[in-house]
PDB file of C-alpha atoms and ligand atoms in Angstrom:
ATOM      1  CA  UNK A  20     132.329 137.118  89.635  1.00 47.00           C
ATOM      2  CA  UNK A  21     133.870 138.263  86.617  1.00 47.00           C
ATOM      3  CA  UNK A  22     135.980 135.586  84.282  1.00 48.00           C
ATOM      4  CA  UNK A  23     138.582 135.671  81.949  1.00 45.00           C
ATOM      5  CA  UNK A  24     135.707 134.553  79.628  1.00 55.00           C
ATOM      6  CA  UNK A  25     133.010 137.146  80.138  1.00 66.00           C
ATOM      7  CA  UNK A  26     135.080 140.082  80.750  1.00 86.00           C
ATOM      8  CA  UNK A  27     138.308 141.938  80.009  1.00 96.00           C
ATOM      9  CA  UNK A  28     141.525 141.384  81.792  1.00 98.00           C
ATOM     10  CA  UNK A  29     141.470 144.585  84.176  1.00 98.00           C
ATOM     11  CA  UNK A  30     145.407 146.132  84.362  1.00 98.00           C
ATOM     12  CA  UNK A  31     146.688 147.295  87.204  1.00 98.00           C
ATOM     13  CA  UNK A  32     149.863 149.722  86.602  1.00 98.00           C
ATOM     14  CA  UNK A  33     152.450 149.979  89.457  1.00 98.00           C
ATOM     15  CA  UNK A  34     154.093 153.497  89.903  1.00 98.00           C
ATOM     16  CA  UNK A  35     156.753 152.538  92.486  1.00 98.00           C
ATOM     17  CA  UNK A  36     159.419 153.094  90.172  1.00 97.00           C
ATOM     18  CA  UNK A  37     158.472 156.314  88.725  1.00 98.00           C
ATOM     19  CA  UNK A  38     159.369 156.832  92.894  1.00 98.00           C
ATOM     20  CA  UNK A  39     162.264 155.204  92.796  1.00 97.00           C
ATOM     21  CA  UNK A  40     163.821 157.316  89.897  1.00 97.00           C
ATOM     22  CA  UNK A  41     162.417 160.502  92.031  1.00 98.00           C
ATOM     23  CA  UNK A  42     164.428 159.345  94.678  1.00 98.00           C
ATOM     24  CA  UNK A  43     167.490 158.751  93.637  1.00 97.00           C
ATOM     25  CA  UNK A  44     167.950 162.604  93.023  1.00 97.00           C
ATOM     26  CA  UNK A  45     165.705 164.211  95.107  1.00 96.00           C
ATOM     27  CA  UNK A  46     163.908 166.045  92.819  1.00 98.00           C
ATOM     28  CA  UNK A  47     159.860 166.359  92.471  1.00 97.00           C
ATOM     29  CA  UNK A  48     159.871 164.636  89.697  1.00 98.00           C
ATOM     30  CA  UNK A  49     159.061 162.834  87.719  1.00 98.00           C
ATOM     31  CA  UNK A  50     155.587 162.929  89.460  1.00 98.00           C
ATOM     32  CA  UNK A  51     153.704 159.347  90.870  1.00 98.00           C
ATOM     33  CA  UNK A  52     150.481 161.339  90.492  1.00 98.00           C
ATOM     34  CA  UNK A  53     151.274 162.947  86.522  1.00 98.00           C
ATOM     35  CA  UNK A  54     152.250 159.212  85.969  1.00 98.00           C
ATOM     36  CA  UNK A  55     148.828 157.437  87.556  1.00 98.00           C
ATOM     37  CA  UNK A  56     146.795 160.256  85.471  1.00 98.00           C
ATOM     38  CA  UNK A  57     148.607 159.180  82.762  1.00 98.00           C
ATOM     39  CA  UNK A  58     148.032 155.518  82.947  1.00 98.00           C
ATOM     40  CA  UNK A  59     144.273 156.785  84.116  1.00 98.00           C
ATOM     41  CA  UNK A  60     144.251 158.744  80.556  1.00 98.00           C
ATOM     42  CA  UNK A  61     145.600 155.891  78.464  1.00 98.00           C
ATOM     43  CA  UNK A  62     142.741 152.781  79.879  1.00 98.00           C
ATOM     44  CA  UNK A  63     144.235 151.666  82.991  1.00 98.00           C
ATOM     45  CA  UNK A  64     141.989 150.093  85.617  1.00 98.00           C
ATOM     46  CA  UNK A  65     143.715 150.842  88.269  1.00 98.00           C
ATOM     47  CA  UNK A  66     146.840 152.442  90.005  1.00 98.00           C
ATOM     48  CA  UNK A  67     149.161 150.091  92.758  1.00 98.00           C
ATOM     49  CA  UNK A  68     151.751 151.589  95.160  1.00 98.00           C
ATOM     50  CA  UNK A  69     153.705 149.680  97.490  1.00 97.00           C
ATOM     51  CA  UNK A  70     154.543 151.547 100.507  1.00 97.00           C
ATOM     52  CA  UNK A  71     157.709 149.511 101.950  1.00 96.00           C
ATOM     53  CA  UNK A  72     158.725 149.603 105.478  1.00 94.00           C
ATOM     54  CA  UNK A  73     161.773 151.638 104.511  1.00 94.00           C
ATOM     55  CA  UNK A  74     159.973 153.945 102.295  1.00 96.00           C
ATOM     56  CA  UNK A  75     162.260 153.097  99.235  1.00 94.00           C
ATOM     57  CA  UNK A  76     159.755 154.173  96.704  1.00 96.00           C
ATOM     58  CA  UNK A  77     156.788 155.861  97.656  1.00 98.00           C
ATOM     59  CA  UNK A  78     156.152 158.043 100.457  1.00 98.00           C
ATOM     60  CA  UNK A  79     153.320 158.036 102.926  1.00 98.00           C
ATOM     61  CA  UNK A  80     152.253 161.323 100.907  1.00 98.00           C
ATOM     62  CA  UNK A  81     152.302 160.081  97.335  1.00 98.00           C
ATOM     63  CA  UNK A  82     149.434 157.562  98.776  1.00 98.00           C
ATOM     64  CA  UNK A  83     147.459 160.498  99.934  1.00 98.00           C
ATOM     65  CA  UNK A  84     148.312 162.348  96.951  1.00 98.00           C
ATOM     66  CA  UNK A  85     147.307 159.356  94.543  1.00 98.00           C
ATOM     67  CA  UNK A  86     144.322 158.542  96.478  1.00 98.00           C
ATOM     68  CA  UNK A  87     142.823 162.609  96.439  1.00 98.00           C
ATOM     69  CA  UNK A  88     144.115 163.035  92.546  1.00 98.00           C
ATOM     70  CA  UNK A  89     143.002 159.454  90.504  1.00 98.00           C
ATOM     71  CA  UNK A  90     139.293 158.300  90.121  1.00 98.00           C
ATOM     72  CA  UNK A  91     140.909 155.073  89.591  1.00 98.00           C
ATOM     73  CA  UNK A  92     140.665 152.168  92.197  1.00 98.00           C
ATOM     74  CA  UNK A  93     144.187 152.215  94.593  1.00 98.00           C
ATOM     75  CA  UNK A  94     145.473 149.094  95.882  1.00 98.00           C
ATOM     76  CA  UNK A  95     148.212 150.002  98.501  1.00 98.00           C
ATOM     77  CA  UNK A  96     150.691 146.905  98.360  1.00 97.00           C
ATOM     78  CA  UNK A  97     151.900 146.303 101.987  1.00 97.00           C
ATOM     79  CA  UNK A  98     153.436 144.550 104.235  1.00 96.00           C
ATOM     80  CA  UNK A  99     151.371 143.203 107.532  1.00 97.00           C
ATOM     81  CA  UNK A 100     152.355 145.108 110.120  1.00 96.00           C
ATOM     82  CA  UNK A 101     150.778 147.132 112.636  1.00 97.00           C
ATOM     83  CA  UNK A 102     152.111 150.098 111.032  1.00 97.00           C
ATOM     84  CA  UNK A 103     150.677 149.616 107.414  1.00 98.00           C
ATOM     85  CA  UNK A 104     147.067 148.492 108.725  1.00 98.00           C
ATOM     86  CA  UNK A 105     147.028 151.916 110.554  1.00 98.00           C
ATOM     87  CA  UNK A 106     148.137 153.869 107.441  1.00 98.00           C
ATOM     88  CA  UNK A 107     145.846 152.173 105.360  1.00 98.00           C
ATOM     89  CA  UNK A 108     142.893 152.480 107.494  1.00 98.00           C
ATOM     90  CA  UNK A 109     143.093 155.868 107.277  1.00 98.00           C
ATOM     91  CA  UNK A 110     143.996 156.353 103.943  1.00 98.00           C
ATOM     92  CA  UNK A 111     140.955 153.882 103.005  1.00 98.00           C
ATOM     93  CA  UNK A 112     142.628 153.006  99.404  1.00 98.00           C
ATOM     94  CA  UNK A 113     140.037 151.008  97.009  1.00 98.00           C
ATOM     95  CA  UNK A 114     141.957 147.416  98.191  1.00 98.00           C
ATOM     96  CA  UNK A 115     145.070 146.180 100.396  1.00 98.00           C
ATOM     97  CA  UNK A 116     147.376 143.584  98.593  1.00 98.00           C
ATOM     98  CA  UNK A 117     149.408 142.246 101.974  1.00 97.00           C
ATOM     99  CA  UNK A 118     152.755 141.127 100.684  1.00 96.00           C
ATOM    100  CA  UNK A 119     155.698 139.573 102.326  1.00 95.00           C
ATOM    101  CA  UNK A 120     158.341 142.085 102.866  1.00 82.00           C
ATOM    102  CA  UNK A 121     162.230 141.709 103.572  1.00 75.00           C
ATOM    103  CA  UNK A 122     164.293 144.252 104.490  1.00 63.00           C
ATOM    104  CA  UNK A 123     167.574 143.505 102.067  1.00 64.00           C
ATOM    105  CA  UNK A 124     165.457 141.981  99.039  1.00 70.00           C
ATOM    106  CA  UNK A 125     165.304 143.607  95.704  1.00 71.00           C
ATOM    107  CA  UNK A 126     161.348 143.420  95.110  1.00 69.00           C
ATOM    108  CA  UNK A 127     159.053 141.046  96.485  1.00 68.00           C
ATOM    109  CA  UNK A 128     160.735 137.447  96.089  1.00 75.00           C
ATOM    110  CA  UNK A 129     158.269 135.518  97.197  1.00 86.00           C
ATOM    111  CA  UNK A 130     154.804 134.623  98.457  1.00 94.00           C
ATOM    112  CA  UNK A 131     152.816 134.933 101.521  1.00 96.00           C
ATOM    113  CA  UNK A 132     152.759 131.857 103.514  1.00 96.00           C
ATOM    114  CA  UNK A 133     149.530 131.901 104.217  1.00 96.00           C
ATOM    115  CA  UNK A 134     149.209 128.900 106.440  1.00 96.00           C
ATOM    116  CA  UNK A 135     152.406 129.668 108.580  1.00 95.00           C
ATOM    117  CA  UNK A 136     150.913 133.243 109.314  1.00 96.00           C
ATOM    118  CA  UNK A 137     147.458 132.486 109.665  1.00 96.00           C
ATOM    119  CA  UNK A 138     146.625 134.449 112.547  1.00 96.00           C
ATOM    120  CA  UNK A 139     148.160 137.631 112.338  1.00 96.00           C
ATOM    121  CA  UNK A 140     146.575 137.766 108.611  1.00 97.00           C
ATOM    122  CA  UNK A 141     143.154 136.669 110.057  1.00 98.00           C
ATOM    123  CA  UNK A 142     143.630 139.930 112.034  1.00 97.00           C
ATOM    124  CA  UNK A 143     144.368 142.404 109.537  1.00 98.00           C
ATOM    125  CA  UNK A 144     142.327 141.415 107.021  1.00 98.00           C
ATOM    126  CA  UNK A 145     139.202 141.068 109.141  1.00 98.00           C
ATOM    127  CA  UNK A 146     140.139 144.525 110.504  1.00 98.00           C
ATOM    128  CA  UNK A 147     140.355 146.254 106.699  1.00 98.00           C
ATOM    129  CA  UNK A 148     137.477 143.850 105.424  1.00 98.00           C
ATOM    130  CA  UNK A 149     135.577 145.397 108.323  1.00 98.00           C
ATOM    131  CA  UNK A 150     136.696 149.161 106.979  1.00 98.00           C
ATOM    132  CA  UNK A 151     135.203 148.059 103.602  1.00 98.00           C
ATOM    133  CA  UNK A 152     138.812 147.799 101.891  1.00 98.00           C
ATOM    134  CA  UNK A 153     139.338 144.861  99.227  1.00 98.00           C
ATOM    135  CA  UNK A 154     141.862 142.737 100.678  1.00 98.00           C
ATOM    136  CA  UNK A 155     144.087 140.460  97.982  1.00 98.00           C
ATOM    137  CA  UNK A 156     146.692 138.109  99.493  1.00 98.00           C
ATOM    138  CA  UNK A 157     150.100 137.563  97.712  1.00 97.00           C
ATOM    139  CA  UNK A 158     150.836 134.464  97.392  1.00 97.00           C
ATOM    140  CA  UNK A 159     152.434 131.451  94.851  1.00 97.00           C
ATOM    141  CA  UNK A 160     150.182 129.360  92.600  1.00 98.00           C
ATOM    142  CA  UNK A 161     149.379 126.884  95.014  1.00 97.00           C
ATOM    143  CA  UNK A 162     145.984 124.865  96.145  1.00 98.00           C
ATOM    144  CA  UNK A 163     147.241 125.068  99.857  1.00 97.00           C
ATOM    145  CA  UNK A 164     147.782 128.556  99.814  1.00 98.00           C
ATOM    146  CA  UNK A 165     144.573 129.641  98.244  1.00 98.00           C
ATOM    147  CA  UNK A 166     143.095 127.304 100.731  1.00 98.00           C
ATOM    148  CA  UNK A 167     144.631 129.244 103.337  1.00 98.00           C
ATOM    149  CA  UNK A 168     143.654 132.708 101.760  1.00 98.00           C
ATOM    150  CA  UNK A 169     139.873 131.848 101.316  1.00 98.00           C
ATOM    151  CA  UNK A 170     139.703 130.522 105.075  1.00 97.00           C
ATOM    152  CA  UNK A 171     140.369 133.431 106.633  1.00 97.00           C
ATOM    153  CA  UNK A 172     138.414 135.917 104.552  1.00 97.00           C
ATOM    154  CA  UNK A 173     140.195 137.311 101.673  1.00 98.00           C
ATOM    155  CA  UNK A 174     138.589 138.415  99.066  1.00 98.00           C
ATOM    156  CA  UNK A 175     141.326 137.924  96.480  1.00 98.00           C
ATOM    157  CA  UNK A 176     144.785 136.523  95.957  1.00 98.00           C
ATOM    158  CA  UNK A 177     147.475 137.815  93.456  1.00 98.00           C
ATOM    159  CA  UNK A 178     149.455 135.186  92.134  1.00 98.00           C
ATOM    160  CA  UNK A 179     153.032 135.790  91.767  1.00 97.00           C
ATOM    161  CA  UNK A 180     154.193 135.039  88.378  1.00 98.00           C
ATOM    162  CA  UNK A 181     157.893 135.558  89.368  1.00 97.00           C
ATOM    163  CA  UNK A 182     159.016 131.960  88.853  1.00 97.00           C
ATOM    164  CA  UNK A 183     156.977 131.464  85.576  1.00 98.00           C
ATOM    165  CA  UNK A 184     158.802 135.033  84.061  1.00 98.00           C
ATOM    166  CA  UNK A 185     162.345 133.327  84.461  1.00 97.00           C
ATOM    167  CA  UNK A 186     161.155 130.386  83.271  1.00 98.00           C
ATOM    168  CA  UNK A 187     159.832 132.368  80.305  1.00 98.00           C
ATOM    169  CA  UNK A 188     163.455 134.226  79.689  1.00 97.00           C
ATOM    170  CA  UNK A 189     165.173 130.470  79.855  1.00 97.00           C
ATOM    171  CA  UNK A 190     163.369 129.674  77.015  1.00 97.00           C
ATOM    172  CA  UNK A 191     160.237 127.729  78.102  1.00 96.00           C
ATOM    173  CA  UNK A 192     157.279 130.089  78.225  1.00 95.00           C
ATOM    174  CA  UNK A 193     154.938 127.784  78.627  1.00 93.00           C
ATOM    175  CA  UNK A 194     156.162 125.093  81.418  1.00 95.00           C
ATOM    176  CA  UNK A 195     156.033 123.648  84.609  1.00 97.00           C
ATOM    177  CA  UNK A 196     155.781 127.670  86.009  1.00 98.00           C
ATOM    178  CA  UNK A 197     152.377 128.696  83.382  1.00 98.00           C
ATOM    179  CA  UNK A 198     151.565 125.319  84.404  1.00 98.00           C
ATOM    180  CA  UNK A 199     151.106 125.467  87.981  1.00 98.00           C
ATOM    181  CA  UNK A 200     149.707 129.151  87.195  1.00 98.00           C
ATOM    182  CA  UNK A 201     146.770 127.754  85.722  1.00 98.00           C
ATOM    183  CA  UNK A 202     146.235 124.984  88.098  1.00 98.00           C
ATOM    184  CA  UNK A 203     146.255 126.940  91.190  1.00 98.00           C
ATOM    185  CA  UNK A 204     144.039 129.832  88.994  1.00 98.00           C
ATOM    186  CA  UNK A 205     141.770 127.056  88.138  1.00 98.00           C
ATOM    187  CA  UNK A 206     140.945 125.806  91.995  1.00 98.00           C
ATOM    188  CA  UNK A 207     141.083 129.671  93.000  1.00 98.00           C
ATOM    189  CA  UNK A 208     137.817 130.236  90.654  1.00 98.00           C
ATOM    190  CA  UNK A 209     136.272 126.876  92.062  1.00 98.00           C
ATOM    191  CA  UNK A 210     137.036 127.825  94.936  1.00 98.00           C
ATOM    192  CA  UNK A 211     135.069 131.083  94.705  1.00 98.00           C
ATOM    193  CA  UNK A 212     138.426 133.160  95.064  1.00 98.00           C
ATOM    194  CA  UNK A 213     138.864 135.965  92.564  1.00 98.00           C
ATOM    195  CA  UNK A 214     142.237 135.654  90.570  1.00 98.00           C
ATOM    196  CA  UNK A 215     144.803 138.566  90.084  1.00 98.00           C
ATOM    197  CA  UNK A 216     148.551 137.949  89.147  1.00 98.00           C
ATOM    198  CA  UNK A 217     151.925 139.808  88.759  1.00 98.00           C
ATOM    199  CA  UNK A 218     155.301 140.589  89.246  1.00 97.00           C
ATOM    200  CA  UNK A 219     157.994 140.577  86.497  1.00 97.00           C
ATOM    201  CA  UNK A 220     155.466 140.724  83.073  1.00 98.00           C
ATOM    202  CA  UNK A 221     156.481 142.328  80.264  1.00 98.00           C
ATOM    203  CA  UNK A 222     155.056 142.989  76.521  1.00 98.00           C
ATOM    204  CA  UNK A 223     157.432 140.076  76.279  1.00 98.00           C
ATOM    205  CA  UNK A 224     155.886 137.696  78.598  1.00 98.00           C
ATOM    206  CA  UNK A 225     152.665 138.375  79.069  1.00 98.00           C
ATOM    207  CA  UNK A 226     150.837 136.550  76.333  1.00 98.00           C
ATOM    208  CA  UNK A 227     150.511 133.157  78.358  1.00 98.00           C
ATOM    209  CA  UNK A 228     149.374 134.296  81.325  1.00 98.00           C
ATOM    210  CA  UNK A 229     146.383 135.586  79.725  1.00 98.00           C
ATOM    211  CA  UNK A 230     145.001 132.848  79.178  1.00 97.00           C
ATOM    212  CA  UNK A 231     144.722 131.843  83.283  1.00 98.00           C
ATOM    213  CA  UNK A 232     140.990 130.616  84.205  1.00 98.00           C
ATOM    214  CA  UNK A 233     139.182 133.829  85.407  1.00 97.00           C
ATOM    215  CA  UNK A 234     142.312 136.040  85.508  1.00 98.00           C
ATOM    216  CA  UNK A 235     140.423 139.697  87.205  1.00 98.00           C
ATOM    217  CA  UNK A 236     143.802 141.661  87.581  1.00 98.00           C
ATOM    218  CA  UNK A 237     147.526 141.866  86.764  1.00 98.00           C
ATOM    219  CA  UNK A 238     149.667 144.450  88.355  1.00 98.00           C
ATOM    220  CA  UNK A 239     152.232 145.137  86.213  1.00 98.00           C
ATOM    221  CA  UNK A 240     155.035 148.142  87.229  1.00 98.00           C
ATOM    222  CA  UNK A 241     158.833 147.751  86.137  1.00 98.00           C
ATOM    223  CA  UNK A 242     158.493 147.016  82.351  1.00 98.00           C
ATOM    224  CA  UNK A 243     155.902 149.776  82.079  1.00 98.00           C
ATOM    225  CA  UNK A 244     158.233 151.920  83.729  1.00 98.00           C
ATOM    226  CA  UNK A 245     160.800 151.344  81.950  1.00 98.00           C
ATOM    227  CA  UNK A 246     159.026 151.225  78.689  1.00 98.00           C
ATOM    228  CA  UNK A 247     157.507 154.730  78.840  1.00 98.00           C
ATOM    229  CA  UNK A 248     161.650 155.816  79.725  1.00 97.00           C
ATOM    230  CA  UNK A 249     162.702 154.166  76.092  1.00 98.00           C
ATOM    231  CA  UNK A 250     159.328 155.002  74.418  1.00 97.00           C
ATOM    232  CA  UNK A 251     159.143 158.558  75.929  1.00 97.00           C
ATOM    233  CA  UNK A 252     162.440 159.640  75.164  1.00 98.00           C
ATOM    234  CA  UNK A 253     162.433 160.548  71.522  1.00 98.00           C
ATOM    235  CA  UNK A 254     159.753 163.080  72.243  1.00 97.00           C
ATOM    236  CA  UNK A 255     161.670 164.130  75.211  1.00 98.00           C
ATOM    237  CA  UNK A 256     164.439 165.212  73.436  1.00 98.00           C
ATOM    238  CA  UNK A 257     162.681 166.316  70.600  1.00 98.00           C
ATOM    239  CA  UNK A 258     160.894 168.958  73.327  1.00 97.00           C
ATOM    240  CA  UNK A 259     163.877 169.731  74.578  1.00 97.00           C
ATOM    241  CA  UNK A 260     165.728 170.382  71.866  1.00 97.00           C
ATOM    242  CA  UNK A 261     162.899 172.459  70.448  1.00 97.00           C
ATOM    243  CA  UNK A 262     163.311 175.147  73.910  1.00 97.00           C
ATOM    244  CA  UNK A 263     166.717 175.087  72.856  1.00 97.00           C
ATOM    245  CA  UNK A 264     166.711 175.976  69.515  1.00 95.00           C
ATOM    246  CA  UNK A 265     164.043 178.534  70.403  1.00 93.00           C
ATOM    247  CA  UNK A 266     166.116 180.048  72.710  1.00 84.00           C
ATOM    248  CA  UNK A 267     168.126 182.263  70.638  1.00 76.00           C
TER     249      UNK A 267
HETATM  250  N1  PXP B 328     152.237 142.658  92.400  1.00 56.70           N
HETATM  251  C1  PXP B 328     152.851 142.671  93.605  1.00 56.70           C
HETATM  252  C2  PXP B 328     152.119 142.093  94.771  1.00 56.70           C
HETATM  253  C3  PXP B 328     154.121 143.235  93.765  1.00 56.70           C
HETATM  254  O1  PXP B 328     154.719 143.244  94.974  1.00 56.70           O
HETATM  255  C4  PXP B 328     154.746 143.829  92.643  1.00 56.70           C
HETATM  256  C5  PXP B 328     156.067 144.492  92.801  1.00 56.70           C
HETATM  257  O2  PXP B 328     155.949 145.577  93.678  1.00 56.70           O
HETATM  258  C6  PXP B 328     154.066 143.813  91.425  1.00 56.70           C
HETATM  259  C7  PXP B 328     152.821 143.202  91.320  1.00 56.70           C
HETATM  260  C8  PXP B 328     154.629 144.448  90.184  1.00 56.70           C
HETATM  261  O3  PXP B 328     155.797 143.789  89.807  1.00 56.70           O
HETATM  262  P1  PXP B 328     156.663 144.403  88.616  1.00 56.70           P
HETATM  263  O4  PXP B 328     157.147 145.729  89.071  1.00 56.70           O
HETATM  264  O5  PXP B 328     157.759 143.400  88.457  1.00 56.70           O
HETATM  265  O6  PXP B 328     155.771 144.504  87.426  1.00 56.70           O
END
């Protein structure tokens, strides 16, 4: 298994919100795939897309449209439902990252509770396992939890880092949260459980986490987002202005 030690921190770039600012006029663009081709272009690892029960982001077709266009690894984020397992069985993405999923919450607040759910996990991920899909549980830095995760065959577990990034923005980058990061990183390697983490890292906050035993993964989507918006737009306009200035 591949450490933090012996081999390079693989990054996993989440287009949902190239979706979301699709959505919220309709148009066809900007486009999830011209984004993950980008990222592709530019040394990402891998391309993550979280189809949410109420479609909020991406669409059932930007995963089939993702999956035909990259040569990168997909890892559909999803909820464990009935309904996702069937999509992603027959979309056959590169790996499944079950999440928890509320209706009214902003992103993905939390971890799975492993333990609590046990059995309708077991289910799915013996039934994707079985279709030769990756399957990565999301779920907080904690011993019981990856316990939980390795017992019923997952392959991986993504920890989410939410907690340590507001931690980080109070001031205190590298306390209780980073803490309990490594901890829980540490026993997931002894354990024989390979590491990803994410939600909520920035260029800002990033630099502790990479230093978490035998960190494989992060998935990292908003802050890239919104960096390419502030870093693109200079050329943006500049191209624009150009076809204007050309025009007459
Ligand atoms: N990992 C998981 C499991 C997530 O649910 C999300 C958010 O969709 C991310 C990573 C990426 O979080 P962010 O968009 O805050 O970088």
């Amino acid at each position: 298994m591949p450490t933090a030690d012996t081999a390079a921190i693989r990054l996993g770039v989440n287009i949902d919100h190239i979706a979301t600012l699709r959505n919220a006029r309709g148009t066809p663009y900007p486009s999830v795939v011209a984004a993950a081709l980008a990222s592709q272009a530019n040394g990402a690892d891998g391309i993550t897309a979280h189809l949410r029960e109420d479609r909020r982001h991406v669409k059932d077709a930007d995963l089939f449209d993702l999956k035909a266009a990259i040569s990168l690894p997909l890892n559909m984020e999803m909820a464990n439902t009935d309904e996702m397992v069937a999509i992603a069985l027959t979309l056959q993405p590169h790996m499944v990252t079950l999440v928890p999923e509320r209706r009214e919450e902003l992103t993905t607040e939390g971890g799975l509770d492993v333990i609590t759910h046990q059995a309708a996990l077991t289910r799915s991920t013996q039934a994707l396992t079985d279709a030769g899909i990756r399957v990565s549980l999301f779920i907080e830095p904690d011993n019981a939890q990856v316990d939980a995760s390795k017992a019923i065959g997952a392959e991986l577990v993504e920890f989410h880092t939410g907690k340590y990034c507001h931690q980080h923005l109070a001031g205190d980058p590298t306390g209780s949260e980073l803490q309990r990061l490594h901890a829980a990183a540490q026993y997931a390697v002894d354990s024989g459980v390979i590491v990803n983490a994410g939600h909520g890292l920035t260029q800002d906050n990033v630099g502790p986490v990479l230093s978490l035993p035998g960190l494989y993964e992060l998935n990292i989507g908003h802050a890239i987002v919104a960096d390419a918006v502030v870093m693109g737009m200079g050329e943006a306009v500049a191209t624009m202005n150009r076809l204007l200035k050309q025009g007459r």
